[in-house]
PDB file of C-alpha atoms in Angstrom:
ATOM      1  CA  UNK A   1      -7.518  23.105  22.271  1.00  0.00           C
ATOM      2  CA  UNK A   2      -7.248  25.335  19.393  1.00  0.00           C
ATOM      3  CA  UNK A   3      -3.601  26.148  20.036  1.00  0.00           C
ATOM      4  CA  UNK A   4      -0.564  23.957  17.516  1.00  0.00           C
ATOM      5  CA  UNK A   5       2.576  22.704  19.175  1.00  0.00           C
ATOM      6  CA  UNK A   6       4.947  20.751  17.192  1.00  0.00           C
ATOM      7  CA  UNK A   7       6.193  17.547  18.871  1.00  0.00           C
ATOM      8  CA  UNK A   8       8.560  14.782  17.380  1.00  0.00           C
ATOM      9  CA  UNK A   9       4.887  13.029  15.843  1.00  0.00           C
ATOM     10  CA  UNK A  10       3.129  15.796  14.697  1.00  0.00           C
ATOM     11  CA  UNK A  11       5.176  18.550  12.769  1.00  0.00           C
ATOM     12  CA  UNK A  12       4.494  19.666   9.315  1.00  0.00           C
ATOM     13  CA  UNK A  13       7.945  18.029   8.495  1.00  0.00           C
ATOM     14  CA  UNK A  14       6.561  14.795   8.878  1.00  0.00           C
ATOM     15  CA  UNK A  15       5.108  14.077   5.396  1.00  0.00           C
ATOM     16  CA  UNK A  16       1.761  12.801   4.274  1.00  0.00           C
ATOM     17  CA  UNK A  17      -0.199  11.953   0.937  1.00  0.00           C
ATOM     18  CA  UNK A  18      -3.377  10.259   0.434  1.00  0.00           C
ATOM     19  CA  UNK A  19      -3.518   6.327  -0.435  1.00  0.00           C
ATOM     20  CA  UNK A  20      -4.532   5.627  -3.733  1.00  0.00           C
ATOM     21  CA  UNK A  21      -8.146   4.617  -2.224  1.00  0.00           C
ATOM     22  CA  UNK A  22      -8.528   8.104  -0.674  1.00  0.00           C
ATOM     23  CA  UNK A  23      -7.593   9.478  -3.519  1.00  0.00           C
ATOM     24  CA  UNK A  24     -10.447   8.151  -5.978  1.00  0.00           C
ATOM     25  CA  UNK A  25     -12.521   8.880  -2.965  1.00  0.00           C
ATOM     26  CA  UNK A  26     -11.434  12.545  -3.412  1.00  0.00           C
ATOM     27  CA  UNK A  27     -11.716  12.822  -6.706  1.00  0.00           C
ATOM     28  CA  UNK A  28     -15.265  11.625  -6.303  1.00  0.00           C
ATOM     29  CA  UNK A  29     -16.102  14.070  -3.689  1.00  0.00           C
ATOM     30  CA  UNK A  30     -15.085  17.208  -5.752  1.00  0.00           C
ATOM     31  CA  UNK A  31     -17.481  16.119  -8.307  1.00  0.00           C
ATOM     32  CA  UNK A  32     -20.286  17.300  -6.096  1.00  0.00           C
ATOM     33  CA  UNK A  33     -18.966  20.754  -5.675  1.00  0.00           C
ATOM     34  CA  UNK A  34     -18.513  23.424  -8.984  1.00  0.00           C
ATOM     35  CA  UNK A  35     -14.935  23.686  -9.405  1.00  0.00           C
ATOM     36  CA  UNK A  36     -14.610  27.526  -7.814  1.00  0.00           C
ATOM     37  CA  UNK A  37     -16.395  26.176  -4.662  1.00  0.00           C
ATOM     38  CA  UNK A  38     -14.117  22.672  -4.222  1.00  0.00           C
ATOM     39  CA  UNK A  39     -13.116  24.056  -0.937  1.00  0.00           C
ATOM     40  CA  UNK A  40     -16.802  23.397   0.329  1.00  0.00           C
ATOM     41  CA  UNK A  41     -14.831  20.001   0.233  1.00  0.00           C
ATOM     42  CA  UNK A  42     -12.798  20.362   3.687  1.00  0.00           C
ATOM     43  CA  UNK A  43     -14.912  18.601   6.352  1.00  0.00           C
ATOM     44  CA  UNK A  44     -15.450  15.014   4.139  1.00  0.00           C
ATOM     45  CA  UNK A  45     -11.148  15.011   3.220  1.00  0.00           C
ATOM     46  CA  UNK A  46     -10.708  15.921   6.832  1.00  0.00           C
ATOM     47  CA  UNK A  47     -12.538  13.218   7.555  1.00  0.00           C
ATOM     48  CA  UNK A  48     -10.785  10.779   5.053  1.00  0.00           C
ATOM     49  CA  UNK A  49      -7.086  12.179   6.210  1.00  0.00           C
ATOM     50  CA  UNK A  50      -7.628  11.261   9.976  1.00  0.00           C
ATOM     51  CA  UNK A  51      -9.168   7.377   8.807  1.00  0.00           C
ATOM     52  CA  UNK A  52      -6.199   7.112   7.010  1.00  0.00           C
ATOM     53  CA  UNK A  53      -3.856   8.454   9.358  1.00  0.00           C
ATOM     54  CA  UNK A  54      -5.505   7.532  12.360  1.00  0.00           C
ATOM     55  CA  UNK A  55      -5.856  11.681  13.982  1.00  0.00           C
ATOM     56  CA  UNK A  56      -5.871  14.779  12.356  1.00  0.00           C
ATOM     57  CA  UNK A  57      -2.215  15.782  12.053  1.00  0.00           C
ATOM     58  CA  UNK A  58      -0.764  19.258  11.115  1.00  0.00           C
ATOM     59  CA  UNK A  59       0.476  17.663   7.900  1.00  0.00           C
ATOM     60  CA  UNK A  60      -3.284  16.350   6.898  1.00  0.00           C
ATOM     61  CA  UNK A  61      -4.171  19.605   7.399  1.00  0.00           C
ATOM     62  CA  UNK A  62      -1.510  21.165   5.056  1.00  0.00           C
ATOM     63  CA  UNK A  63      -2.358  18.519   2.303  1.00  0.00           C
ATOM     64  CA  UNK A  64      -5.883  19.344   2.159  1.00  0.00           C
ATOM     65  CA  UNK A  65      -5.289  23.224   1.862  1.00  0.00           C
ATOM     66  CA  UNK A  66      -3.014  22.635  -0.967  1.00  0.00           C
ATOM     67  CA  UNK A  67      -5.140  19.683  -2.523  1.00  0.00           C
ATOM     68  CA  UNK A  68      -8.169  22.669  -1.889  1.00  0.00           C
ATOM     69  CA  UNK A  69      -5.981  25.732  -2.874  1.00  0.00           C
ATOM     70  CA  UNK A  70      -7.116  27.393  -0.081  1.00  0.00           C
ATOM     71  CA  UNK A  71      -4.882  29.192   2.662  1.00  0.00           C
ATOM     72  CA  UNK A  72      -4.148  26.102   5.319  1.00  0.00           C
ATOM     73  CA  UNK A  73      -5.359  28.681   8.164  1.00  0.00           C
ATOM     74  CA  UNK A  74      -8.834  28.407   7.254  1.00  0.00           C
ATOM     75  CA  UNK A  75      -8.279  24.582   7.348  1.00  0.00           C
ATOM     76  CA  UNK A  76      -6.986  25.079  10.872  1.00  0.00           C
ATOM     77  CA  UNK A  77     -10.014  27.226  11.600  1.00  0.00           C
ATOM     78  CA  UNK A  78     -12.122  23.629  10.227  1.00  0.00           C
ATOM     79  CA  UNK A  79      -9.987  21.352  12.134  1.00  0.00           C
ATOM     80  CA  UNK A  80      -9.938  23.167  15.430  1.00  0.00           C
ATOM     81  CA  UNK A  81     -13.859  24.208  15.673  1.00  0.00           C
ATOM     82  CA  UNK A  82     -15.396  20.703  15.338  1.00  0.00           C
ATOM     83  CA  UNK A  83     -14.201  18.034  17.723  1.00  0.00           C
ATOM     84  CA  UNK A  84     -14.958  15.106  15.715  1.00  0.00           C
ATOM     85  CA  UNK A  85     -11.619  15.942  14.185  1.00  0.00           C
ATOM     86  CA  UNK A  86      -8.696  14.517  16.974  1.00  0.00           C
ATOM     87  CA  UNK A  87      -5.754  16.626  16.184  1.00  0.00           C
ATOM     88  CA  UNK A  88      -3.432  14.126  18.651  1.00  0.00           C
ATOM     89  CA  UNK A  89      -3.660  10.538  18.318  1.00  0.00           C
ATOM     90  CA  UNK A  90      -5.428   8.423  19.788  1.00  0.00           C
ATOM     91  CA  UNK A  91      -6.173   4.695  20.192  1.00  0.00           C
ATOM     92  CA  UNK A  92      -7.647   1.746  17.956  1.00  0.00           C
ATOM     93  CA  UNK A  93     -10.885   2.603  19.806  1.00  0.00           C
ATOM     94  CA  UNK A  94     -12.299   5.618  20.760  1.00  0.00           C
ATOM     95  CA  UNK A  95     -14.547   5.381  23.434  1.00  0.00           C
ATOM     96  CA  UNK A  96     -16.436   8.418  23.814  1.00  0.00           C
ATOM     97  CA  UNK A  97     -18.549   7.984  27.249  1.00  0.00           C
ATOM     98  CA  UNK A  98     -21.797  10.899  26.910  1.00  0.00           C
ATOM     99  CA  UNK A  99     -22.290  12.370  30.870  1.00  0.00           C
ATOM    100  CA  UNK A 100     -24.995  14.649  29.441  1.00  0.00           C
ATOM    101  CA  UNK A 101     -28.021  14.356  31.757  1.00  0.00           C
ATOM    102  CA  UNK A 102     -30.096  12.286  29.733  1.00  0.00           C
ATOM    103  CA  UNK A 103     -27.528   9.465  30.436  1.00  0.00           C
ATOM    104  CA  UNK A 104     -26.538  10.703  34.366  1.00  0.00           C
ATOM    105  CA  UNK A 105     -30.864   9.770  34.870  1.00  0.00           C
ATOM    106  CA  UNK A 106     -31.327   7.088  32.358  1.00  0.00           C
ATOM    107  CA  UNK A 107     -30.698   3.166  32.959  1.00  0.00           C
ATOM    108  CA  UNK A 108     -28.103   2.595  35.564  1.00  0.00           C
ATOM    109  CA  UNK A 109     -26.981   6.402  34.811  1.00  0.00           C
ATOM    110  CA  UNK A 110     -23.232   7.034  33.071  1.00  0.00           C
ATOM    111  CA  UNK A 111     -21.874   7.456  36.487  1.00  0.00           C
ATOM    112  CA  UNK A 112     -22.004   3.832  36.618  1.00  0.00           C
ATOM    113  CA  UNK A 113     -20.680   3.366  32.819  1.00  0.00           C
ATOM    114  CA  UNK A 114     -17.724   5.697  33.125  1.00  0.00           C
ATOM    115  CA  UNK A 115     -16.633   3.712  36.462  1.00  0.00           C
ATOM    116  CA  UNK A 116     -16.771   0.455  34.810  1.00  0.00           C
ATOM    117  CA  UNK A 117     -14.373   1.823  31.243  1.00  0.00           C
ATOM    118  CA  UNK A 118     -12.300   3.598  34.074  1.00  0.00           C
ATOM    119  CA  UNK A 119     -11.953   0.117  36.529  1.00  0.00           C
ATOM    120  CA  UNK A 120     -11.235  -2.186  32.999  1.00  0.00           C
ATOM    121  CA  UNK A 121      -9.416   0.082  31.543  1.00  0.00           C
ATOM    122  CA  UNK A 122      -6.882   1.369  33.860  1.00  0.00           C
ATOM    123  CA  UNK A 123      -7.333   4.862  32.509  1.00  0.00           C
ATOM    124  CA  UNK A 124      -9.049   7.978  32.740  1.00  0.00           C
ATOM    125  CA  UNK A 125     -10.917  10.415  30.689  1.00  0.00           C
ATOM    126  CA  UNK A 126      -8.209  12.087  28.246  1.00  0.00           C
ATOM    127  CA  UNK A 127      -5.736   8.943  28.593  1.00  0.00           C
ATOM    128  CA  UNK A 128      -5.093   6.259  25.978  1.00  0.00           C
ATOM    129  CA  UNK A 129      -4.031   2.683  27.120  1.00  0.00           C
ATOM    130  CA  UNK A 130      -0.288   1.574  26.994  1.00  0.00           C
ATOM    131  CA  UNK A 131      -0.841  -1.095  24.392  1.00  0.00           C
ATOM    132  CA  UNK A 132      -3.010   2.365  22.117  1.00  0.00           C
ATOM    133  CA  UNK A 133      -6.128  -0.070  21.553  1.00  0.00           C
ATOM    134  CA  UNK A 134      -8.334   2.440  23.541  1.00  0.00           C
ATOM    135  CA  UNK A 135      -8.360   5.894  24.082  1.00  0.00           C
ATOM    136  CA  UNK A 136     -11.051   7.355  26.626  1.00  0.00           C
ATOM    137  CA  UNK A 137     -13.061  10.455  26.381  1.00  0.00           C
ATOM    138  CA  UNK A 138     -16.040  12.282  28.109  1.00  0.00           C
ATOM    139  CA  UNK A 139     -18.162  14.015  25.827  1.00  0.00           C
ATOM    140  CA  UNK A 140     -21.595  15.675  25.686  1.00  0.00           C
ATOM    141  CA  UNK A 141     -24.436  14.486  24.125  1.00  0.00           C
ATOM    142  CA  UNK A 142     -24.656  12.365  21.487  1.00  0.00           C
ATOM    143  CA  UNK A 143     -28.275  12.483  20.837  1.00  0.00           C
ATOM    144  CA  UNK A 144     -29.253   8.867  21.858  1.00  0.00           C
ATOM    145  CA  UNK A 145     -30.873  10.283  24.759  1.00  0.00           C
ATOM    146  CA  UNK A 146     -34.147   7.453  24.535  1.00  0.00           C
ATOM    147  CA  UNK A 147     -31.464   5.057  24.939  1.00  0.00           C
ATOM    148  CA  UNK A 148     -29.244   5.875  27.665  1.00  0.00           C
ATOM    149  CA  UNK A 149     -26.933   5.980  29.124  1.00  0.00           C
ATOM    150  CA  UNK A 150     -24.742   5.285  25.784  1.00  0.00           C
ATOM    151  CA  UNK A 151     -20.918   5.263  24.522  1.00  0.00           C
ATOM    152  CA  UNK A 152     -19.936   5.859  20.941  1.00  0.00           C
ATOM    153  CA  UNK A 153     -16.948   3.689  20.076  1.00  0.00           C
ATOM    154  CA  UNK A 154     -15.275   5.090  17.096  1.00  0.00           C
ATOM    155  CA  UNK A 155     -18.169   5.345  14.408  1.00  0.00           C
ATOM    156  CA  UNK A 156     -20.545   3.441  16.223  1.00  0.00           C
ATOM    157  CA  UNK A 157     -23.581   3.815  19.172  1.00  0.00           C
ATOM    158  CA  UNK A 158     -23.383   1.569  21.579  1.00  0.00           C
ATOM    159  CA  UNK A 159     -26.982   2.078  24.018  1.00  0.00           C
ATOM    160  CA  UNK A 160     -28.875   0.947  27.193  1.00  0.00           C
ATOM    161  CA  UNK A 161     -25.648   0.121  28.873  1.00  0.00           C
ATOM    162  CA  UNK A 162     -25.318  -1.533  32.258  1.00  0.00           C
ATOM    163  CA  UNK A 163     -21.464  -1.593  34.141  1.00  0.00           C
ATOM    164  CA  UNK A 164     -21.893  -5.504  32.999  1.00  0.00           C
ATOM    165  CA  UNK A 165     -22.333  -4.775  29.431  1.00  0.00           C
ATOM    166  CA  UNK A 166     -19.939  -2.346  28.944  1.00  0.00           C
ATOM    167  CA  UNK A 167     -17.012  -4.687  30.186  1.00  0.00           C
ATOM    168  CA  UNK A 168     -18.645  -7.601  27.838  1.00  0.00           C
ATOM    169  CA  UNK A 169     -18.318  -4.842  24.764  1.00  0.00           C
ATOM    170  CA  UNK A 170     -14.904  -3.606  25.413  1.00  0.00           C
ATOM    171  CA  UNK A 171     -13.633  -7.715  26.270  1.00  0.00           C
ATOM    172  CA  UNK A 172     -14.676  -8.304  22.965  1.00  0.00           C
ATOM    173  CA  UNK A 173     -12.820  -5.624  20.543  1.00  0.00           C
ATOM    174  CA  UNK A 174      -9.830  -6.747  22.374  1.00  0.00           C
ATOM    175  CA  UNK A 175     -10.534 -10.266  21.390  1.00  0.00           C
ATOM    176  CA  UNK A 176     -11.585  -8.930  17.791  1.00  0.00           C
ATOM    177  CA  UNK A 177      -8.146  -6.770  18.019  1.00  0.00           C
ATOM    178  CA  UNK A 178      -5.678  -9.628  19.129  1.00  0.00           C
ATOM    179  CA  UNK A 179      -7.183 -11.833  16.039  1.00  0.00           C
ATOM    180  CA  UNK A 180      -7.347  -9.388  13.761  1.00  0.00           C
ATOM    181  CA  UNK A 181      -3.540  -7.695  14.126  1.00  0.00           C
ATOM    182  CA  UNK A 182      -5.236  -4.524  14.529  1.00  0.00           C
ATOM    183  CA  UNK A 183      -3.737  -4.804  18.420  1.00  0.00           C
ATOM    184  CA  UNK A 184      -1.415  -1.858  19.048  1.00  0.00           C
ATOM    185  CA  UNK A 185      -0.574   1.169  17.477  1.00  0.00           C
ATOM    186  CA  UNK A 186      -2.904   4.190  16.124  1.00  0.00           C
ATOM    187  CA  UNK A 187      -6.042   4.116  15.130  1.00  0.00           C
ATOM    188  CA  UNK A 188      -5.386   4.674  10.986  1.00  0.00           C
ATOM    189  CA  UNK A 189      -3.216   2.586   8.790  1.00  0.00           C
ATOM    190  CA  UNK A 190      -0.131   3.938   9.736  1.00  0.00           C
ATOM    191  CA  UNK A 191       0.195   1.211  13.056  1.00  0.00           C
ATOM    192  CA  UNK A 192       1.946  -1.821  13.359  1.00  0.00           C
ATOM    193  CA  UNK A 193       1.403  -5.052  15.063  1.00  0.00           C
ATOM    194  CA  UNK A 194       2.867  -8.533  15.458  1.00  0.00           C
ATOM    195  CA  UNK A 195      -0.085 -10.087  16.283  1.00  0.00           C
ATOM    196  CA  UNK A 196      -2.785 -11.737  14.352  1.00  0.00           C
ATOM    197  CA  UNK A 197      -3.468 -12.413  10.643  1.00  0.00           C
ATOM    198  CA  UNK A 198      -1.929 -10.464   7.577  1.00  0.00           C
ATOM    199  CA  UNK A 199       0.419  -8.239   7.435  1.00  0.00           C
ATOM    200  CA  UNK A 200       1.603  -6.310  10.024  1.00  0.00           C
ATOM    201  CA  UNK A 201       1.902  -2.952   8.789  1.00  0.00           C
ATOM    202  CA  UNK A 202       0.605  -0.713   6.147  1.00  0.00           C
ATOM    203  CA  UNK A 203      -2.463  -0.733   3.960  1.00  0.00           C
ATOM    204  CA  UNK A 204      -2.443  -4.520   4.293  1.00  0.00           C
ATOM    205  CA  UNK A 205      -2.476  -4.251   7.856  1.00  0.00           C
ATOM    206  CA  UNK A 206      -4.581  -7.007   9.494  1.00  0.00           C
ATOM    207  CA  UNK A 207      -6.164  -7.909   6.085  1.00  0.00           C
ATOM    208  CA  UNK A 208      -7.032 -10.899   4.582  1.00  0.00           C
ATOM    209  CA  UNK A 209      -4.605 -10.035   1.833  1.00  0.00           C
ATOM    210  CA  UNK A 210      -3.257  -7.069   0.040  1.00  0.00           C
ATOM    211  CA  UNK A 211      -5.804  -7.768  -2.938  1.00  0.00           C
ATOM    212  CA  UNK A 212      -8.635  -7.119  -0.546  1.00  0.00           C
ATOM    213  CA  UNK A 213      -8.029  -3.909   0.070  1.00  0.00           C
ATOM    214  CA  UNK A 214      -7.484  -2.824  -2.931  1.00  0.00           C
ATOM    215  CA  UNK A 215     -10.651  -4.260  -4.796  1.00  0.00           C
ATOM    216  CA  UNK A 216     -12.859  -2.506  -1.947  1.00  0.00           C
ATOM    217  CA  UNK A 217     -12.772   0.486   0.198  1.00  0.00           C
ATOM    218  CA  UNK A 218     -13.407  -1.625   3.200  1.00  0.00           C
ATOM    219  CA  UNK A 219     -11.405  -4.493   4.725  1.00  0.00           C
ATOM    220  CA  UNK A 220     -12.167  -7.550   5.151  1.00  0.00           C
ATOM    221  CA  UNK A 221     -11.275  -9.776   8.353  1.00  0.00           C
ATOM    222  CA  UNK A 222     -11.138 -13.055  10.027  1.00  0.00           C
ATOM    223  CA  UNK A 223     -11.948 -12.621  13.087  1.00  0.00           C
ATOM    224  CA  UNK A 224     -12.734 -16.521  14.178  1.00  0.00           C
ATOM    225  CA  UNK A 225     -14.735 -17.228  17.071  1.00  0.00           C
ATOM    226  CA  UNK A 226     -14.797 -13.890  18.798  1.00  0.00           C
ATOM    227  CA  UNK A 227     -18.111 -12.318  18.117  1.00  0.00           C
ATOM    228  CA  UNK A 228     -18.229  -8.365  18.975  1.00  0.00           C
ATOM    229  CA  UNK A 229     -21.987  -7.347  19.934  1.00  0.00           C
ATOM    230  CA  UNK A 230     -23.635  -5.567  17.271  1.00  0.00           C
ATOM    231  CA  UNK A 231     -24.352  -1.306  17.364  1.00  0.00           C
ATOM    232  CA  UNK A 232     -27.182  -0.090  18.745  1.00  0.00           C
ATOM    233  CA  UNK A 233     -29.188  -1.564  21.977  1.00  0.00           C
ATOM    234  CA  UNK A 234     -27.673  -3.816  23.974  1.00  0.00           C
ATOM    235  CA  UNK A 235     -30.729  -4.383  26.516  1.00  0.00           C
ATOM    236  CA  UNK A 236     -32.721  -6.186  23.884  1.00  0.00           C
ATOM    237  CA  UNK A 237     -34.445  -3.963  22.101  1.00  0.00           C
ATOM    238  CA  UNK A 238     -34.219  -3.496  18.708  1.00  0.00           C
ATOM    239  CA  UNK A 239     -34.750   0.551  18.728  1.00  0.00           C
ATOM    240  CA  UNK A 240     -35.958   2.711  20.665  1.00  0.00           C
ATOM    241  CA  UNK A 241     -39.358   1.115  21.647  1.00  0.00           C
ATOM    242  CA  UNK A 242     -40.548   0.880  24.975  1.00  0.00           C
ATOM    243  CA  UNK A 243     -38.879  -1.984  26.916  1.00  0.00           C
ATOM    244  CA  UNK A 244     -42.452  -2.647  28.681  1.00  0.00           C
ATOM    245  CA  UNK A 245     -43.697  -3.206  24.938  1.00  0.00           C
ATOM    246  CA  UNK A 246     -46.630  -1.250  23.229  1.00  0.00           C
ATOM    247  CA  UNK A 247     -48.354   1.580  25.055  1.00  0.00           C
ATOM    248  CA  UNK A 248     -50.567   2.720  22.015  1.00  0.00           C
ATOM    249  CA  UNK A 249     -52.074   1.015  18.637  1.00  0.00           C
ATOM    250  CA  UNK A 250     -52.837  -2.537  20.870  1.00  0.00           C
ATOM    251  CA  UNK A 251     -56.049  -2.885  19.195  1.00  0.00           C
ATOM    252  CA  UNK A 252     -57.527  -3.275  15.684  1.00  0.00           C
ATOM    253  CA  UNK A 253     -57.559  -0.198  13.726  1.00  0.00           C
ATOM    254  CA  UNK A 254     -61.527   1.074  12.887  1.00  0.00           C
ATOM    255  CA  UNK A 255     -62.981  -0.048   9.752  1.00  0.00           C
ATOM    256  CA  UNK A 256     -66.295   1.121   8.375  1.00  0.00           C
ATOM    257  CA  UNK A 257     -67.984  -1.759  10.519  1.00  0.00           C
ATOM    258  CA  UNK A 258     -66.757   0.564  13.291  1.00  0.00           C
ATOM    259  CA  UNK A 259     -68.359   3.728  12.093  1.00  0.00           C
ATOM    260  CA  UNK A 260     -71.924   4.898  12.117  1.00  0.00           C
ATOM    261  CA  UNK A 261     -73.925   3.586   8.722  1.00  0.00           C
ATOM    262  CA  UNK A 262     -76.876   6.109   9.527  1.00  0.00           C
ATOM    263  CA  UNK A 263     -74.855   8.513   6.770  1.00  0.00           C
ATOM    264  CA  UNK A 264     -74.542  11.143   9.280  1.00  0.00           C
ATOM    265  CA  UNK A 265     -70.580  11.280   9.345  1.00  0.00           C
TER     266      UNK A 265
END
């Protein structure tokens, strides 16, 4: 939806500034453009405005025009074209379910994938849950069509689902989320929670401590016993090789032994 409406959480009034992360991250990101062309720049500090924030808001927007010197409406035009930017909020994790045919034929088909988020989650395609740990979406391909059907779940590929596996995956980032503290809220660092480790709201949020964020860009947590199944396959495979195993190169490759010693090759 290309079209701006201000509501009570997303109005240009409502302020917003980079952390002090971001903002080496920026200054690091310029350096790869010539000065006249820094507003090549607008897609990556997009991109670093709704991790911090949690969605592209109005106000990201107007801070990377100015930090860009370039007229917010072309921002707009950036923010509105590509939907990887979500200019509304939405939960801790994104689960974006691909329908494209690839995944209606492949595996169990993503008729079967989007019935199981739909049945666990209580919502439907557009919705977020009432706690805001998952937001569901239906998208169009995601180019992991070899292993479909698949979900991406915020920056991650999640492939050869079955309705079985898909409930074990989204089980465990709720586990991960109630021992974490990252339970609740919106998706950036601007949520709160009461539950699990560190603090409960701010840059610090569900860290180990404050000093840990700091030192690195990423966080660190302790998530215990819950284990959250790694990206990628979840049938088995490591790839994208053929679940039967090898259909070509199941024999020695030729040597000269193999070749004709007449000297006629």
């Amino acid at each position: 939806m290309p079209l701006h409406r201000d509501t009570p959480g997303n109005n240009p009034a409502i302020p917003f500034t980079f952390n002090e992360i971001n903002k080496k991250l920026i200054t690091e990101i310029l350096k790869r453009y010539p000065p006249q062309y820094k507003k090549a720049a607008v897609m990556p500090l997009l991109d670093l405005g709704q991790r911090q924030l949690g969605f592209t808001s109005i106000s990201v927007m107007n801070e990377v025009a100015r930090l860009l010197e370039m007229p917010p409406m072309r921002v707009y035009e950036v923010a509105t074209f590509y939907t990887m930017y979500n200019r509304s909020p939405v939960g801790r994790f994104h689960v974006q379910a691909c329908t494209t045919t690839p995944c209606q034929l492949g595996g169990v088909g993503s008729d079967k994938i989007m019935e199981a988020i739909q049945s666990h989650l209580g919502i439907h395609p557009g919705e977020t849950t009432e706690d805001g740990l998952f937001t569901f979406s239906e998208v169009e391909c995601l180019g992991a069509c070899v292993n479909a059907p698949m979900v991406q779940i915020n920056d991650d590929f999640y492939e050869d689902l079955t309705a079985e596996s898909t409930i074990t995956l989204l089980k465990a980032l709720q586990a991960s989320a109630e021992a974490t503290g990252m339970a609740g809220g919106t998706a950036g660092l601007a949520g709160e929670s009461d539950k699990g480790m560190g603090s409960t709201k701010g840059t610090d949020r569900g860290a180990v401590s404050g000093e840990d964020v700091h030192v690195q860009a990423g966080r660190k947590y302790q998530v215990g016993k819950v284990k959250v199944p790694s990206p990628g396959p979840m049938s088995g495979r490591k790839t994208c090789e053929n679940s039967k195993g090898l259909t070509n190169l199941t024999s020695e490759p030729w040597g000269n032994e193999t070749l004709r010693q007449d000297g006629q090759l």
